[in-house]
Short mmCIF file of C-alpha atoms in Angstrom, two decimals:
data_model
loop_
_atom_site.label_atom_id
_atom_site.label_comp_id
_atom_site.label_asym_id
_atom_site.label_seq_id
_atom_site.Cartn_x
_atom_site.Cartn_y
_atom_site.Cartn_z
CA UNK A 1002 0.00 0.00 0.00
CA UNK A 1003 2.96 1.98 0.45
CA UNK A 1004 4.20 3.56 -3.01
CA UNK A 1005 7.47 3.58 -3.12
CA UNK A 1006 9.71 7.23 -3.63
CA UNK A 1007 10.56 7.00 -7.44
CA UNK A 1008 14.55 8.33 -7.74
CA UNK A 1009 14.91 10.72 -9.91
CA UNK A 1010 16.84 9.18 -13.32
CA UNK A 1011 20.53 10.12 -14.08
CA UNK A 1012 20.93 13.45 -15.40
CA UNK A 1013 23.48 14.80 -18.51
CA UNK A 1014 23.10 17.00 -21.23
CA UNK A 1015 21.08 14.53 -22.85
CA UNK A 1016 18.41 14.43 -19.85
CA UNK A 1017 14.99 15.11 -20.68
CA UNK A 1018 13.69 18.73 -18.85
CA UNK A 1019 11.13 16.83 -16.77
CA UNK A 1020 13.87 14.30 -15.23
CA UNK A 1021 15.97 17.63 -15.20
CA UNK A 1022 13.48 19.21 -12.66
CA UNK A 1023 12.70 16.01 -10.74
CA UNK A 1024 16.19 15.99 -9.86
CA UNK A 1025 16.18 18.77 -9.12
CA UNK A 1026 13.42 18.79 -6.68
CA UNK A 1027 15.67 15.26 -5.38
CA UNK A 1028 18.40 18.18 -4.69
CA UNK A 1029 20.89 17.11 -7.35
CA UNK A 1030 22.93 20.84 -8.19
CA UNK A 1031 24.33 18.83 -11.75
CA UNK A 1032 20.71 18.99 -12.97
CA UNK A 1033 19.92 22.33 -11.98
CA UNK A 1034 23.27 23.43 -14.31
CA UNK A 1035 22.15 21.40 -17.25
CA UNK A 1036 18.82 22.88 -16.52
CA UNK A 1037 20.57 26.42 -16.62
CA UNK A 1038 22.97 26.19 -19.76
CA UNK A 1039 19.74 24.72 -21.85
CA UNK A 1040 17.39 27.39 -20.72
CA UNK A 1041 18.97 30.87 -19.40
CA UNK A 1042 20.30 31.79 -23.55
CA UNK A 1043 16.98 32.13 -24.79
CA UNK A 1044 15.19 33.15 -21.35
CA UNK A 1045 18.04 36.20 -21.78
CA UNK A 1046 16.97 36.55 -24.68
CA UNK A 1047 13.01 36.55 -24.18
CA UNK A 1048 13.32 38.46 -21.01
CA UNK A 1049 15.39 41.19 -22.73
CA UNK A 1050 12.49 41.92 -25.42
CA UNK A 1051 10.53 42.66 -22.20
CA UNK A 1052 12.96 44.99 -20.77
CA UNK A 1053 16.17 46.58 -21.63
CA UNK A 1054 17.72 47.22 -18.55
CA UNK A 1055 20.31 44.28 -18.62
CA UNK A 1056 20.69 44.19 -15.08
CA UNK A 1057 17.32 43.42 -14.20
CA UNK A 1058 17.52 40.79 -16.93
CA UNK A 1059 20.28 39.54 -15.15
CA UNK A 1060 18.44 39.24 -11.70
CA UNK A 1061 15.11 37.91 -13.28
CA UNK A 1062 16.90 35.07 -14.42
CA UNK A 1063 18.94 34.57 -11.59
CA UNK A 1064 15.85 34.72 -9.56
CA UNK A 1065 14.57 31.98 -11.75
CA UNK A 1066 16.72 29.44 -11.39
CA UNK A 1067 17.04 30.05 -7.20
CA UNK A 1068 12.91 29.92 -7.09
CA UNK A 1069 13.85 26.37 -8.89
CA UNK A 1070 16.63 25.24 -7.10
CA UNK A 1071 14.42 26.27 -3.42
CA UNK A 1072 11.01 24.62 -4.08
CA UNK A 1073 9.45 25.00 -7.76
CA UNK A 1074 10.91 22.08 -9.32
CA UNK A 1075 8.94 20.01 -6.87
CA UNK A 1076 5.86 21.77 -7.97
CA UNK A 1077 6.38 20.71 -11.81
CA UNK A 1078 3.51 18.65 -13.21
CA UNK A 1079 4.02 17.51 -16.91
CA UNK A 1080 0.56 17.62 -18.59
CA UNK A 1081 0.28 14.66 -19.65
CA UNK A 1082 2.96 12.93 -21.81
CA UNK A 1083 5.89 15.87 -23.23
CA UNK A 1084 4.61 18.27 -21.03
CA UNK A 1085 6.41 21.44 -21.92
CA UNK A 1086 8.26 22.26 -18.89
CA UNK A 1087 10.47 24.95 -21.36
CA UNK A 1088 6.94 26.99 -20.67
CA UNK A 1089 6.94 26.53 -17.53
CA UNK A 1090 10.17 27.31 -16.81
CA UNK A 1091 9.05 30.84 -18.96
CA UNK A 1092 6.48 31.59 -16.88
CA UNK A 1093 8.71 31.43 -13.46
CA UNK A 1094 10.80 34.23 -15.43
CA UNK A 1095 8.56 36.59 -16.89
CA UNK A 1096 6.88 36.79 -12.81
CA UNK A 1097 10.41 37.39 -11.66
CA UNK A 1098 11.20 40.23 -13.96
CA UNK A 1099 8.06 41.75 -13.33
CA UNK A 1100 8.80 40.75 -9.14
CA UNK A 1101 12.49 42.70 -10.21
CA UNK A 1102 10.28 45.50 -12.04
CA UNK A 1103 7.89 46.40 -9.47
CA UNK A 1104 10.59 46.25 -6.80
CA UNK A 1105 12.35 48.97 -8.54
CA UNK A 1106 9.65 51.22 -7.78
CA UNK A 1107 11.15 53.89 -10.21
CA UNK A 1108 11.08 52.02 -13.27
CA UNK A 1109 9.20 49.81 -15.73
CA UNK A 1110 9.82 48.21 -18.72
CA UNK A 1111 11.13 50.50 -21.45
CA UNK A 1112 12.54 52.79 -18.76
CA UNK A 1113 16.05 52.26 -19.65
CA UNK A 1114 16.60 55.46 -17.54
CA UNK A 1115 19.20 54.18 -14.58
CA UNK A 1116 18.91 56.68 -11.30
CA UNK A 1117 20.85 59.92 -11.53
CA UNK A 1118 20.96 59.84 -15.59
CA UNK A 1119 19.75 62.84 -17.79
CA UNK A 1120 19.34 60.88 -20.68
CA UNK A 1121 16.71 58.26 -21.52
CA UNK A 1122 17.42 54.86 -23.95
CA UNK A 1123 14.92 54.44 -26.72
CA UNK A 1124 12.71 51.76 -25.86
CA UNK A 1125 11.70 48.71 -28.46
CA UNK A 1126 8.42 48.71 -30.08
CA UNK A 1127 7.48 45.81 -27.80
CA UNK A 1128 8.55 48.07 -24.47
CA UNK A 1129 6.16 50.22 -26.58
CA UNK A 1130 3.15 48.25 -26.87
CA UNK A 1131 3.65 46.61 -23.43
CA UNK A 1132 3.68 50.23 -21.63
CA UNK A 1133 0.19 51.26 -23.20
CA UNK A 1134 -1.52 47.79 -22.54
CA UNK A 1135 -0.13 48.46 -18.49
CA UNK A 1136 -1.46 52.26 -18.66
CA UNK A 1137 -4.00 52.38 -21.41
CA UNK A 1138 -7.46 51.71 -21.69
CA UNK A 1139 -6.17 48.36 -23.57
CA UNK A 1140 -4.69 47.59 -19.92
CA UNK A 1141 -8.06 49.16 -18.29
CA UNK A 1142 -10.08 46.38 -20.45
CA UNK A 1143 -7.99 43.51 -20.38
CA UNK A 1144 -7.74 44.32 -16.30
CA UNK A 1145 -11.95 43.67 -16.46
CA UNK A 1146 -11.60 40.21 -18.15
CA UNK A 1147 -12.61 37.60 -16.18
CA UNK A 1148 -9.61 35.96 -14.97
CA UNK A 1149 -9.64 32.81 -17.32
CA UNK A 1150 -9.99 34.98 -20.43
CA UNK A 1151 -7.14 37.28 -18.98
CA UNK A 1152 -4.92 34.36 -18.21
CA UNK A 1153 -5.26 32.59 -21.79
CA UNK A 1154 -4.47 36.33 -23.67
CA UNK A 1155 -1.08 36.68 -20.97
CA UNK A 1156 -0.25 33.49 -22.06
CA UNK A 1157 -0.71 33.46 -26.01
CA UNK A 1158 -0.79 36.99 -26.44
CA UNK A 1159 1.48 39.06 -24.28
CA UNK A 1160 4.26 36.37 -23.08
CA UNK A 1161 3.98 34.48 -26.77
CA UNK A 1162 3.54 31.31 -25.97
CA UNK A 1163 2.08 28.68 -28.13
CA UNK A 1164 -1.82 26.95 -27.31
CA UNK A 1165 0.33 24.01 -27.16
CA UNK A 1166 2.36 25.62 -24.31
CA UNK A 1167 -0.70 27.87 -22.69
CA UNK A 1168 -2.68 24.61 -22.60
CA UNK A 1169 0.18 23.15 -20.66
CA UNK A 1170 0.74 26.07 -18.20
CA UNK A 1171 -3.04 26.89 -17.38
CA UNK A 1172 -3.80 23.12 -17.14
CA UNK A 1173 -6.55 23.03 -19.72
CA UNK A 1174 -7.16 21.44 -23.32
CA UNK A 1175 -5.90 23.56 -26.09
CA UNK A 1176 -9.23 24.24 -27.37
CA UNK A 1177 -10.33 25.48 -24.27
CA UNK A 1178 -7.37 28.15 -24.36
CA UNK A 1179 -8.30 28.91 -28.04
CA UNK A 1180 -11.75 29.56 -27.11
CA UNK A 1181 -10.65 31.97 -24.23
CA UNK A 1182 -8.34 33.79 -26.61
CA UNK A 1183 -11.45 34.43 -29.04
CA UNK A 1184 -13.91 35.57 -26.43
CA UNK A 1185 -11.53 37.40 -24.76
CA UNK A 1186 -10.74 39.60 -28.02
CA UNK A 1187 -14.03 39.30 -29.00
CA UNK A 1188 -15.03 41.36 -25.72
CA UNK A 1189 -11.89 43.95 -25.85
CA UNK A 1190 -12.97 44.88 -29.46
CA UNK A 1191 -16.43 45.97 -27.81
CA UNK A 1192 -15.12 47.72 -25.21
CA UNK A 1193 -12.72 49.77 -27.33
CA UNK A 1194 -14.77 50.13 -30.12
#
């Protein structure tokens, strides 16, 4: 009646990202680096479309992989079989950066504008449309979603992620998150209009 522990497998480059994380939850700090030279490139690179202030990159992703190393790879759940821990592992980082963003207090993304400089960097289109959907009506509207609809447009919309992926992170069938995408637009095209 008693089910046994299952150890988590050996881990290498070659490791699958779910084993990765399992060992990592098992406490195993060569998984956690394998984890962190497959992942941190393109988080960097993800992350830095969202903001431009490399430091704050930098601690975002640091932040990351210590919220995975401390607890959150014991709270991975594959859904189902290939369960895409890559957006997972996405979602951890874009809540740090923002976590890194809102503790700054003085800045948000597309600031660029480090304390005590007179000059201001230009921010990307995306630091562009990001701003006005925080401070805009857009941000007003999508803020009166119902939290479902809200979650699937983050997802798909805002952070890019696949249905495939959204699916996986909001735990629900990828019609279901293609059906919250629609309404949700559907309603934010009748509140703006």
């Amino acid at each position: 009646m008693f089910r046994r522990r299952r150890e988590p497998p050996p881990v290498g480059p070659g490791s699958d990202d779910g084993d990765l994380l399992a060992a990592v939850a098992a406490g195993q700090m060569e998984a956690l680096r394998v984890l962190h030279r497959r992942h941190a490139p393109w988080l960097r690179v993800r992350l830095s479309r969202r903001c431009a202030d490399a430091d704050v990159v930098d601690d975002a992703l640091q932040d990351t992989f210590v919220a995975i190393w401390r607890g959150a790879a014991g709270r991975y759940r594959p859904a189902g079989e290939g369960g895409d821990a890559a957006a997972w592992i996405w979602t951890i980082a874009i809540r740090r950066l923002i976590s890194v963003l809102r503790g700054r207090g003085h800045r948000w993304i597309g600031s660029g504008q480090e304390p005590g400089e007179g000059h201001r960097a230009a921010a990307s289109a995306e630091e562009v449309v990001l701003l006005g959907i925080e401070h805009g009506d857009l941000g007003a509207a999508i803020a009166r979603l119902s939290p479902e609809l809200r979650a699937a447009l983050q997802a798909t919309v805002l952070d890019g992620l696949t249905t495939r992926e959204a699916a996986g992170l909001l735990g629900v069938p990828e019609g279901t998150v293609k059906t919250r995408v629609r309404r949700a637009k559907a309603r934010l095209r009748e509140e703006l209009a």
